[in-house]
JSON list of C-alpha atoms in Angstrom, two decimals:
[
{"chain": "O", "resi": 1, "resn": "GLN", "atom": "CA", "xyz": [29.27, -16.80, -52.44]},
{"chain": "O", "resi": 2, "resn": "LYS", "atom": "CA", "xyz": [28.92, -17.54, -48.74]},
{"chain": "O", "resi": 3, "resn": "GLU", "atom": "CA", "xyz": [32.17, -18.08, -46.89]},
{"chain": "O", "resi": 4, "resn": "VAL", "atom": "CA", "xyz": [30.99, -21.35, -45.33]},
{"chain": "O", "resi": 5, "resn": "GLU", "atom": "CA", "xyz": [28.15, -23.28, -46.93]},
{"chain": "O", "resi": 6, "resn": "GLN", "atom": "CA", "xyz": [26.05, -26.10, -45.57]},
{"chain": "O", "resi": 7, "resn": "ASN", "atom": "CA", "xyz": [22.84, -27.67, -46.75]},
{"chain": "O", "resi": 8, "resn": "SER", "atom": "CA", "xyz": [20.23, -26.59, -44.20]},
{"chain": "O", "resi": 9, "resn": "GLY", "atom": "CA", "xyz": [18.37, -29.89, -44.45]},
{"chain": "O", "resi": 10, "resn": "PRO", "atom": "CA", "xyz": [16.64, -31.43, -42.70]},
{"chain": "O", "resi": 11, "resn": "LEU", "atom": "CA", "xyz": [18.66, -34.58, -43.21]},
{"chain": "O", "resi": 12, "resn": "SER", "atom": "CA", "xyz": [16.64, -37.55, -42.05]},
{"chain": "O", "resi": 13, "resn": "VAL", "atom": "CA", "xyz": [18.25, -40.92, -41.32]},
{"chain": "O", "resi": 14, "resn": "PRO", "atom": "CA", "xyz": [16.97, -44.06, -39.58]},
{"chain": "O", "resi": 15, "resn": "GLU", "atom": "CA", "xyz": [18.40, -45.06, -36.22]},
{"chain": "O", "resi": 16, "resn": "GLY", "atom": "CA", "xyz": [21.63, -47.04, -36.64]},
{"chain": "O", "resi": 17, "resn": "ALA", "atom": "CA", "xyz": [22.46, -45.57, -40.05]},
{"chain": "O", "resi": 18, "resn": "ILE", "atom": "CA", "xyz": [25.41, -43.37, -41.01]},
{"chain": "O", "resi": 19, "resn": "ALA", "atom": "CA", "xyz": [24.67, -39.65, -41.23]},
{"chain": "O", "resi": 20, "resn": "SER", "atom": "CA", "xyz": [26.87, -37.63, -43.57]},
{"chain": "O", "resi": 21, "resn": "LEU", "atom": "CA", "xyz": [27.06, -33.86, -43.13]},
{"chain": "O", "resi": 22, "resn": "ASN", "atom": "CA", "xyz": [28.92, -31.71, -45.61]},
{"chain": "O", "resi": 23, "resn": "CYS", "atom": "CA", "xyz": [30.47, -28.25, -45.64]},
{"chain": "O", "resi": 24, "resn": "THR", "atom": "CA", "xyz": [32.38, -26.19, -48.21]},
{"chain": "O", "resi": 25, "resn": "TYR", "atom": "CA", "xyz": [34.38, -23.04, -47.60]},
{"chain": "O", "resi": 26, "resn": "SER", "atom": "CA", "xyz": [35.78, -20.26, -49.76]},
{"chain": "O", "resi": 27, "resn": "ASP", "atom": "CA", "xyz": [38.96, -19.10, -48.00]},
{"chain": "O", "resi": 28, "resn": "ARG", "atom": "CA", "xyz": [41.84, -21.27, -49.23]},
{"chain": "O", "resi": 29, "resn": "GLY", "atom": "CA", "xyz": [44.04, -20.03, -46.41]},
{"chain": "O", "resi": 30, "resn": "SER", "atom": "CA", "xyz": [41.78, -21.41, -43.69]},
{"chain": "O", "resi": 31, "resn": "GLN", "atom": "CA", "xyz": [43.74, -23.43, -41.21]},
{"chain": "O", "resi": 32, "resn": "SER", "atom": "CA", "xyz": [41.34, -25.28, -38.96]},
{"chain": "O", "resi": 33, "resn": "PHE", "atom": "CA", "xyz": [37.83, -26.61, -39.11]},
{"chain": "O", "resi": 34, "resn": "PHE", "atom": "CA", "xyz": [35.31, -27.30, -36.39]},
{"chain": "O", "resi": 35, "resn": "TRP", "atom": "CA", "xyz": [32.06, -29.18, -36.02]},
{"chain": "O", "resi": 36, "resn": "TYR", "atom": "CA", "xyz": [29.63, -27.99, -33.37]},
{"chain": "O", "resi": 37, "resn": "ARG", "atom": "CA", "xyz": [26.35, -29.57, -32.34]},
{"chain": "O", "resi": 38, "resn": "GLN", "atom": "CA", "xyz": [23.48, -27.33, -31.26]},
{"chain": "O", "resi": 39, "resn": "TYR", "atom": "CA", "xyz": [20.32, -28.68, -29.70]},
{"chain": "O", "resi": 40, "resn": "SER", "atom": "CA", "xyz": [17.22, -26.55, -30.07]},
{"chain": "O", "resi": 41, "resn": "GLY", "atom": "CA", "xyz": [17.30, -23.65, -27.64]},
{"chain": "O", "resi": 42, "resn": "LYS", "atom": "CA", "xyz": [20.83, -24.48, -26.48]},
{"chain": "O", "resi": 43, "resn": "SER", "atom": "CA", "xyz": [24.28, -23.11, -27.22]},
{"chain": "O", "resi": 44, "resn": "PRO", "atom": "CA", "xyz": [26.76, -24.79, -29.59]},
{"chain": "O", "resi": 45, "resn": "GLU", "atom": "CA", "xyz": [29.06, -27.47, -28.20]},
{"chain": "O", "resi": 46, "resn": "LEU", "atom": "CA", "xyz": [32.22, -28.65, -29.88]},
{"chain": "O", "resi": 47, "resn": "ILE", "atom": "CA", "xyz": [32.21, -32.18, -31.29]},
{"chain": "O", "resi": 48, "resn": "MET", "atom": "CA", "xyz": [35.62, -32.17, -32.92]},
{"chain": "O", "resi": 49, "resn": "PHE", "atom": "CA", "xyz": [38.09, -30.19, -34.93]},
{"chain": "O", "resi": 50, "resn": "ILE", "atom": "CA", "xyz": [40.46, -31.06, -37.75]},
{"chain": "O", "resi": 51, "resn": "TYR", "atom": "CA", "xyz": [43.33, -29.22, -39.39]},
{"chain": "O", "resi": 52, "resn": "SER", "atom": "CA", "xyz": [45.16, -31.85, -41.46]},
{"chain": "O", "resi": 53, "resn": "ASN", "atom": "CA", "xyz": [43.95, -33.39, -44.69]},
{"chain": "O", "resi": 54, "resn": "GLY", "atom": "CA", "xyz": [42.41, -36.81, -44.23]},
{"chain": "O", "resi": 55, "resn": "ASP", "atom": "CA", "xyz": [40.22, -38.38, -41.59]},
{"chain": "O", "resi": 56, "resn": "LYS", "atom": "CA", "xyz": [40.03, -37.88, -37.84]},
{"chain": "O", "resi": 57, "resn": "GLU", "atom": "CA", "xyz": [37.98, -40.28, -35.76]},
{"chain": "O", "resi": 58, "resn": "ASP", "atom": "CA", "xyz": [36.52, -39.81, -32.29]},
{"chain": "O", "resi": 59, "resn": "GLY", "atom": "CA", "xyz": [34.11, -42.50, -31.16]},
{"chain": "O", "resi": 60, "resn": "ARG", "atom": "CA", "xyz": [31.14, -42.56, -33.53]},
{"chain": "O", "resi": 61, "resn": "PHE", "atom": "CA", "xyz": [32.25, -39.35, -35.22]},
{"chain": "O", "resi": 62, "resn": "THR", "atom": "CA", "xyz": [34.67, -38.98, -38.13]},
{"chain": "O", "resi": 63, "resn": "ALA", "atom": "CA", "xyz": [35.70, -35.64, -39.58]},
{"chain": "O", "resi": 64, "resn": "GLN", "atom": "CA", "xyz": [37.11, -35.59, -43.11]},
{"chain": "O", "resi": 65, "resn": "LEU", "atom": "CA", "xyz": [39.06, -32.71, -44.61]},
{"chain": "O", "resi": 66, "resn": "ASN", "atom": "CA", "xyz": [40.05, -32.10, -48.22]},
{"chain": "O", "resi": 67, "resn": "LYS", "atom": "CA", "xyz": [41.78, -28.72, -48.50]},
{"chain": "O", "resi": 68, "resn": "ALA", "atom": "CA", "xyz": [42.28, -29.00, -52.27]},
{"chain": "O", "resi": 69, "resn": "SER", "atom": "CA", "xyz": [38.52, -29.28, -52.73]},
{"chain": "O", "resi": 70, "resn": "GLN", "atom": "CA", "xyz": [37.81, -26.89, -49.83]},
{"chain": "O", "resi": 71, "resn": "TYR", "atom": "CA", "xyz": [35.51, -29.47, -48.34]},
{"chain": "O", "resi": 72, "resn": "VAL", "atom": "CA", "xyz": [34.99, -30.81, -44.84]},
{"chain": "O", "resi": 73, "resn": "SER", "atom": "CA", "xyz": [32.50, -33.43, -43.71]},
{"chain": "O", "resi": 74, "resn": "LEU", "atom": "CA", "xyz": [31.27, -35.12, -40.56]},
{"chain": "O", "resi": 75, "resn": "LEU", "atom": "CA", "xyz": [30.17, -38.74, -40.47]},
{"chain": "O", "resi": 76, "resn": "ILE", "atom": "CA", "xyz": [28.10, -40.03, -37.57]},
{"chain": "O", "resi": 77, "resn": "ARG", "atom": "CA", "xyz": [28.04, -43.81, -37.36]},
{"chain": "O", "resi": 78, "resn": "ASP", "atom": "CA", "xyz": [25.27, -45.76, -35.63]},
{"chain": "O", "resi": 79, "resn": "SER", "atom": "CA", "xyz": [23.11, -42.64, -35.46]},
{"chain": "O", "resi": 80, "resn": "GLN", "atom": "CA", "xyz": [20.91, -42.32, -32.38]},
{"chain": "O", "resi": 81, "resn": "PRO", "atom": "CA", "xyz": [17.75, -40.25, -31.82]},
{"chain": "O", "resi": 82, "resn": "SER", "atom": "CA", "xyz": [19.82, -38.22, -29.33]},
{"chain": "O", "resi": 83, "resn": "ASP", "atom": "CA", "xyz": [21.99, -37.10, -32.26]},
{"chain": "O", "resi": 84, "resn": "SER", "atom": "CA", "xyz": [19.04, -35.14, -33.63]},
{"chain": "O", "resi": 85, "resn": "ALA", "atom": "CA", "xyz": [20.26, -31.55, -33.60]},
{"chain": "O", "resi": 86, "resn": "THR", "atom": "CA", "xyz": [21.68, -28.84, -35.83]},
{"chain": "O", "resi": 87, "resn": "TYR", "atom": "CA", "xyz": [25.30, -29.37, -36.82]},
{"chain": "O", "resi": 88, "resn": "LEU", "atom": "CA", "xyz": [27.35, -26.25, -37.42]},
{"chain": "O", "resi": 89, "resn": "CYS", "atom": "CA", "xyz": [30.49, -26.23, -39.51]},
{"chain": "O", "resi": 90, "resn": "ALA", "atom": "CA", "xyz": [32.97, -23.50, -38.55]},
{"chain": "O", "resi": 91, "resn": "VAL", "atom": "CA", "xyz": [36.13, -22.44, -40.31]},
{"chain": "O", "resi": 92, "resn": "ARG", "atom": "CA", "xyz": [38.93, -20.55, -38.64]},
{"chain": "O", "resi": 93, "resn": "SER", "atom": "CA", "xyz": [40.02, -17.52, -40.62]},
{"chain": "O", "resi": 94, "resn": "SER", "atom": "CA", "xyz": [43.67, -17.55, -41.61]},
{"chain": "O", "resi": 95, "resn": "ASN", "atom": "CA", "xyz": [44.01, -13.82, -40.99]},
{"chain": "O", "resi": 96, "resn": "THR", "atom": "CA", "xyz": [42.34, -13.11, -37.69]},
{"chain": "O", "resi": 97, "resn": "GLY", "atom": "CA", "xyz": [41.68, -16.45, -36.10]},
{"chain": "O", "resi": 98, "resn": "LYS", "atom": "CA", "xyz": [37.96, -15.82, -35.88]},
{"chain": "O", "resi": 99, "resn": "LEU", "atom": "CA", "xyz": [35.47, -18.61, -36.51]},
{"chain": "O", "resi": 100, "resn": "ILE", "atom": "CA", "xyz": [33.12, -18.28, -39.46]},
{"chain": "O", "resi": 101, "resn": "PHE", "atom": "CA", "xyz": [30.06, -20.47, -39.14]},
{"chain": "O", "resi": 102, "resn": "GLY", "atom": "CA", "xyz": [27.85, -22.04, -41.76]},
{"chain": "O", "resi": 103, "resn": "GLN", "atom": "CA", "xyz": [24.10, -21.88, -41.32]},
{"chain": "O", "resi": 104, "resn": "GLY", "atom": "CA", "xyz": [23.96, -25.41, -39.97]},
{"chain": "O", "resi": 105, "resn": "THR", "atom": "CA", "xyz": [22.39, -28.68, -41.09]},
{"chain": "O", "resi": 106, "resn": "THR", "atom": "CA", "xyz": [19.45, -30.06, -39.15]},
{"chain": "O", "resi": 107, "resn": "LEU", "atom": "CA", "xyz": [19.74, -33.80, -38.58]},
{"chain": "O", "resi": 108, "resn": "GLN", "atom": "CA", "xyz": [16.74, -35.93, -37.66]},
{"chain": "O", "resi": 109, "resn": "VAL", "atom": "CA", "xyz": [17.38, -39.50, -36.54]},
{"chain": "O", "resi": 110, "resn": "LYS", "atom": "CA", "xyz": [14.17, -41.51, -36.61]},
{"chain": "O", "resi": 111, "resn": "PRO", "atom": "CA", "xyz": [13.71, -44.50, -34.27]},
{"chain": "R", "resi": 1, "resn": "GLU", "atom": "CA", "xyz": [35.10, -25.89, -13.66]},
{"chain": "R", "resi": 2, "resn": "ALA", "atom": "CA", "xyz": [32.35, -23.33, -14.08]},
{"chain": "R", "resi": 3, "resn": "GLY", "atom": "CA", "xyz": [31.30, -22.56, -17.64]},
{"chain": "R", "resi": 4, "resn": "VAL", "atom": "CA", "xyz": [30.70, -19.26, -19.37]},
{"chain": "R", "resi": 5, "resn": "ALA", "atom": "CA", "xyz": [28.01, -17.30, -17.54]},
{"chain": "R", "resi": 6, "resn": "GLN", "atom": "CA", "xyz": [25.61, -14.91, -19.24]},
{"chain": "R", "resi": 7, "resn": "SER", "atom": "CA", "xyz": [22.75, -12.76, -18.05]},
{"chain": "R", "resi": 8, "resn": "PRO", "atom": "CA", "xyz": [19.97, -12.12, -18.54]},
{"chain": "R", "resi": 9, "resn": "ARG", "atom": "CA", "xyz": [18.79, -15.29, -20.28]},
{"chain": "R", "resi": 10, "resn": "TYR", "atom": "CA", "xyz": [15.83, -13.57, -21.89]},
{"chain": "R", "resi": 11, "resn": "LYS", "atom": "CA", "xyz": [15.00, -9.96, -22.65]},
{"chain": "R", "resi": 12, "resn": "ILE", "atom": "CA", "xyz": [12.04, -8.35, -24.37]},
{"chain": "R", "resi": 13, "resn": "ILE", "atom": "CA", "xyz": [12.23, -4.67, -25.29]},
{"chain": "R", "resi": 14, "resn": "GLU", "atom": "CA", "xyz": [10.58, -2.26, -27.67]},
{"chain": "R", "resi": 15, "resn": "LYS", "atom": "CA", "xyz": [12.41, -0.82, -30.65]},
{"chain": "R", "resi": 16, "resn": "ARG", "atom": "CA", "xyz": [14.52, 2.25, -29.91]},
{"chain": "R", "resi": 17, "resn": "GLN", "atom": "CA", "xyz": [15.07, 1.12, -26.33]},
{"chain": "R", "resi": 18, "resn": "SER", "atom": "CA", "xyz": [18.51, 0.18, -25.07]},
{"chain": "R", "resi": 19, "resn": "VAL", "atom": "CA", "xyz": [19.65, -3.13, -23.63]},
{"chain": "R", "resi": 20, "resn": "ALA", "atom": "CA", "xyz": [22.82, -4.57, -22.11]},
{"chain": "R", "resi": 21, "resn": "PHE", "atom": "CA", "xyz": [24.10, -8.11, -21.81]},
{"chain": "R", "resi": 22, "resn": "TRP", "atom": "CA", "xyz": [26.72, -9.40, -19.42]},
{"chain": "R", "resi": 23, "resn": "CYS", "atom": "CA", "xyz": [29.22, -12.24, -19.82]},
{"chain": "R", "resi": 24, "resn": "ASN", "atom": "CA", "xyz": [31.68, -13.83, -17.40]},
{"chain": "R", "resi": 25, "resn": "PRO", "atom": "CA", "xyz": [34.11, -16.16, -19.20]},
{"chain": "R", "resi": 26, "resn": "ILE", "atom": "CA", "xyz": [35.73, -19.30, -17.87]},
{"chain": "R", "resi": 27, "resn": "SER", "atom": "CA", "xyz": [38.43, -18.42, -15.36]},
{"chain": "R", "resi": 28, "resn": "GLY", "atom": "CA", "xyz": [41.79, -17.90, -17.04]},
{"chain": "R", "resi": 29, "resn": "HIS", "atom": "CA", "xyz": [40.41, -17.55, -20.55]},
{"chain": "R", "resi": 30, "resn": "ALA", "atom": "CA", "xyz": [42.05, -14.54, -22.14]},
{"chain": "R", "resi": 31, "resn": "THR", "atom": "CA", "xyz": [39.97, -14.50, -25.32]},
{"chain": "R", "resi": 32, "resn": "LEU", "atom": "CA", "xyz": [36.30, -13.53, -25.23]},
{"chain": "R", "resi": 33, "resn": "TYR", "atom": "CA", "xyz": [33.88, -13.46, -28.14]},
{"chain": "R", "resi": 34, "resn": "TRP", "atom": "CA", "xyz": [30.39, -12.05, -28.65]},
{"chain": "R", "resi": 35, "resn": "TYR", "atom": "CA", "xyz": [28.27, -13.68, -31.38]},
{"chain": "R", "resi": 36, "resn": "GLN", "atom": "CA", "xyz": [24.84, -12.89, -32.76]},
{"chain": "R", "resi": 37, "resn": "GLN", "atom": "CA", "xyz": [22.75, -15.86, -33.86]},
{"chain": "R", "resi": 38, "resn": "ILE", "atom": "CA", "xyz": [19.60, -15.08, -35.79]},
{"chain": "R", "resi": 39, "resn": "LEU", "atom": "CA", "xyz": [17.03, -17.88, -35.97]},
{"chain": "R", "resi": 40, "resn": "GLY", "atom": "CA", "xyz": [17.96, -20.40, -38.66]},
{"chain": "R", "resi": 41, "resn": "GLN", "atom": "CA", "xyz": [21.49, -19.07, -39.10]},
{"chain": "R", "resi": 42, "resn": "GLY", "atom": "CA", "xyz": [24.89, -19.84, -37.70]},
{"chain": "R", "resi": 43, "resn": "PRO", "atom": "CA", "xyz": [26.50, -17.57, -35.12]},
{"chain": "R", "resi": 44, "resn": "LYS", "atom": "CA", "xyz": [28.11, -14.41, -36.48]},
{"chain": "R", "resi": 45, "resn": "LEU", "atom": "CA", "xyz": [31.07, -12.89, -34.66]},
{"chain": "R", "resi": 46, "resn": "LEU", "atom": "CA", "xyz": [30.41, -9.35, -33.46]},
{"chain": "R", "resi": 47, "resn": "ILE", "atom": "CA", "xyz": [33.57, -8.68, -31.49]},
{"chain": "R", "resi": 48, "resn": "GLN", "atom": "CA", "xyz": [36.60, -10.56, -30.18]},
{"chain": "R", "resi": 49, "resn": "PHE", "atom": "CA", "xyz": [38.68, -9.46, -27.18]},
{"chain": "R", "resi": 50, "resn": "GLN", "atom": "CA", "xyz": [42.15, -10.62, -26.22]},
{"chain": "R", "resi": 51, "resn": "ASN", "atom": "CA", "xyz": [42.40, -9.67, -22.54]},
{"chain": "R", "resi": 52, "resn": "ASN", "atom": "CA", "xyz": [40.93, -6.15, -22.61]},
{"chain": "R", "resi": 53, "resn": "GLY", "atom": "CA", "xyz": [41.99, -5.29, -26.17]},
{"chain": "R", "resi": 54, "resn": "VAL", "atom": "CA", "xyz": [39.83, -5.62, -29.28]},
{"chain": "R", "resi": 55, "resn": "VAL", "atom": "CA", "xyz": [41.13, -8.12, -31.86]},
{"chain": "R", "resi": 56, "resn": "ASP", "atom": "CA", "xyz": [38.26, -8.00, -34.34]},
{"chain": "R", "resi": 57, "resn": "ASP", "atom": "CA", "xyz": [35.13, -5.86, -34.41]},
{"chain": "R", "resi": 58, "resn": "SER", "atom": "CA", "xyz": [34.70, -5.71, -38.17]},
{"chain": "R", "resi": 59, "resn": "GLN", "atom": "CA", "xyz": [31.10, -6.96, -38.06]},
{"chain": "R", "resi": 60, "resn": "LEU", "atom": "CA", "xyz": [29.95, -4.92, -35.07]},
{"chain": "R", "resi": 61, "resn": "PRO", "atom": "CA", "xyz": [27.36, -2.27, -36.08]},
{"chain": "R", "resi": 62, "resn": "LYS", "atom": "CA", "xyz": [29.18, 0.47, -34.28]},
{"chain": "R", "resi": 63, "resn": "ASP", "atom": "CA", "xyz": [26.44, 3.04, -34.71]},
{"chain": "R", "resi": 64, "resn": "ARG", "atom": "CA", "xyz": [24.30, 1.12, -32.24]},
{"chain": "R", "resi": 65, "resn": "PHE", "atom": "CA", "xyz": [26.36, -1.65, -30.68]},
{"chain": "R", "resi": 66, "resn": "SER", "atom": "CA", "xyz": [29.18, -1.25, -28.18]},
{"chain": "R", "resi": 67, "resn": "ALA", "atom": "CA", "xyz": [31.16, -3.67, -26.07]},
{"chain": "R", "resi": 68, "resn": "GLU", "atom": "CA", "xyz": [33.76, -3.44, -23.38]},
{"chain": "R", "resi": 69, "resn": "ARG", "atom": "CA", "xyz": [35.95, -5.69, -21.30]},
{"chain": "R", "resi": 70, "resn": "LEU", "atom": "CA", "xyz": [37.56, -3.22, -18.95]},
{"chain": "R", "resi": 71, "resn": "LYS", "atom": "CA", "xyz": [39.52, -5.50, -16.60]},
{"chain": "R", "resi": 72, "resn": "GLY", "atom": "CA", "xyz": [40.14, -8.30, -19.06]},
{"chain": "R", "resi": 73, "resn": "VAL", "atom": "CA", "xyz": [37.62, -10.58, -17.36]},
{"chain": "R", "resi": 74, "resn": "ASP", "atom": "CA", "xyz": [33.88, -10.03, -17.73]},
{"chain": "R", "resi": 75, "resn": "SER", "atom": "CA", "xyz": [32.33, -8.11, -20.59]},
{"chain": "R", "resi": 76, "resn": "THR", "atom": "CA", "xyz": [29.19, -6.20, -21.49]},
{"chain": "R", "resi": 77, "resn": "LEU", "atom": "CA", "xyz": [27.54, -5.79, -24.88]},
{"chain": "R", "resi": 78, "resn": "LYS", "atom": "CA", "xyz": [25.13, -2.90, -25.34]},
{"chain": "R", "resi": 79, "resn": "ILE", "atom": "CA", "xyz": [22.62, -2.05, -28.04]},
{"chain": "R", "resi": 80, "resn": "GLN", "atom": "CA", "xyz": [21.31, 1.49, -28.22]},
{"chain": "R", "resi": 81, "resn": "PRO", "atom": "CA", "xyz": [18.85, 2.03, -29.84]},
{"chain": "R", "resi": 82, "resn": "ALA", "atom": "CA", "xyz": [17.54, -1.44, -30.66]},
{"chain": "R", "resi": 83, "resn": "LYS", "atom": "CA", "xyz": [15.94, -2.29, -34.00]},
{"chain": "R", "resi": 84, "resn": "LEU", "atom": "CA", "xyz": [13.54, -5.08, -34.88]},
{"chain": "R", "resi": 85, "resn": "GLU", "atom": "CA", "xyz": [16.29, -6.89, -36.78]},
{"chain": "R", "resi": 86, "resn": "ASP", "atom": "CA", "xyz": [18.38, -7.14, -33.59]},
{"chain": "R", "resi": 87, "resn": "SER", "atom": "CA", "xyz": [16.08, -9.91, -32.37]},
{"chain": "R", "resi": 88, "resn": "ALA", "atom": "CA", "xyz": [18.44, -12.83, -31.95]},
{"chain": "R", "resi": 89, "resn": "VAL", "atom": "CA", "xyz": [20.35, -14.92, -29.44]},
{"chain": "R", "resi": 90, "resn": "TYR", "atom": "CA", "xyz": [23.54, -13.24, -28.24]},
{"chain": "R", "resi": 91, "resn": "LEU", "atom": "CA", "xyz": [26.18, -15.80, -27.40]},
{"chain": "R", "resi": 92, "resn": "CYS", "atom": "CA", "xyz": [29.31, -15.20, -25.43]},
{"chain": "R", "resi": 93, "resn": "ALA", "atom": "CA", "xyz": [32.23, -17.59, -25.78]},
{"chain": "R", "resi": 94, "resn": "SER", "atom": "CA", "xyz": [35.70, -17.78, -24.31]},
{"chain": "R", "resi": 95, "resn": "SER", "atom": "CA", "xyz": [38.89, -19.63, -25.06]},
{"chain": "R", "resi": 96, "resn": "LEU", "atom": "CA", "xyz": [42.26, -20.21, -23.49]},
{"chain": "R", "resi": 97, "resn": "TRP", "atom": "CA", "xyz": [45.07, -18.46, -25.30]},
{"chain": "R", "resi": 98, "resn": "THR", "atom": "CA", "xyz": [47.59, -21.14, -26.38]},
{"chain": "R", "resi": 99, "resn": "GLY", "atom": "CA", "xyz": [49.83, -18.93, -28.47]},
{"chain": "R", "resi": 100, "resn": "ASN", "atom": "CA", "xyz": [48.05, -19.66, -31.72]},
{"chain": "R", "resi": 101, "resn": "TYR", "atom": "CA", "xyz": [44.52, -20.01, -33.02]},
{"chain": "R", "resi": 102, "resn": "VAL", "atom": "CA", "xyz": [44.86, -23.31, -34.88]},
{"chain": "R", "resi": 103, "resn": "ASN", "atom": "CA", "xyz": [43.13, -25.65, -32.45]},
{"chain": "R", "resi": 104, "resn": "ASN", "atom": "CA", "xyz": [41.80, -23.04, -30.05]},
{"chain": "R", "resi": 105, "resn": "GLU", "atom": "CA", "xyz": [38.51, -24.37, -28.63]},
{"chain": "R", "resi": 106, "resn": "GLN", "atom": "CA", "xyz": [35.76, -21.89, -27.88]},
{"chain": "R", "resi": 107, "resn": "PHE", "atom": "CA", "xyz": [33.33, -22.62, -25.05]},
{"chain": "R", "resi": 108, "resn": "PHE", "atom": "CA", "xyz": [29.91, -21.04, -25.38]},
{"chain": "R", "resi": 109, "resn": "GLY", "atom": "CA", "xyz": [27.65, -19.64, -22.70]},
{"chain": "R", "resi": 110, "resn": "PRO", "atom": "CA", "xyz": [23.88, -20.33, -22.63]},
{"chain": "R", "resi": 111, "resn": "GLY", "atom": "CA", "xyz": [23.10, -17.14, -24.56]},
{"chain": "R", "resi": 112, "resn": "THR", "atom": "CA", "xyz": [20.67, -14.27, -24.12]},
{"chain": "R", "resi": 113, "resn": "ARG", "atom": "CA", "xyz": [17.54, -14.40, -26.24]},
{"chain": "R", "resi": 114, "resn": "LEU", "atom": "CA", "xyz": [16.56, -10.85, -27.24]},
{"chain": "R", "resi": 115, "resn": "THR", "atom": "CA", "xyz": [13.17, -10.02, -28.66]},
{"chain": "R", "resi": 116, "resn": "VAL", "atom": "CA", "xyz": [12.64, -6.51, -30.01]},
{"chain": "R", "resi": 117, "resn": "LEU", "atom": "CA", "xyz": [8.98, -5.55, -30.49]}
]
């Protein structure tokens, strides 16, 4: 079992729709969870992080965390073509603090 | 504020050759990370430094990879000898030490794309 799992996609949504990206993790002791966006040929950039159960909103983005189910998701409201990218879920290890990344989900927002 | 700097941006070598990458983190960032990102995968941590000490190098192939951060600022990652499977983007990241790792944000450099022929 991979430590952090994401569906590689591509996930295709029409412009203006809600995109839902999902991630599961195996380490129950994980403390914090990060969503990075990576455009093709570019380096990852942090969108948001969450460490408490529930929802965290930042503009069009909402991160949701359910530690009991070991599940974290990212919702993108009013999706724009500029949101087309690979979204990486990362989980911070409880032991060392290092980030463990999933393989990423490719999102395509069609005009 | 200047970001994380890396050089070179691209490198093409033949297998069994050696190669070195350089990283200069954001000023004041005590923690420095080297990641390997193979096409279609997420970044994988190779080594993490706190100042000039190694925190985690559990996934560094030590028979061929080495890294140093002598003065606790910039860092070099070396591969010797390179294999075909080392073709990847090597990302350097840095973060400010806040006393804990919980919400510690990592800032990534532009990466070095290595092609081994």
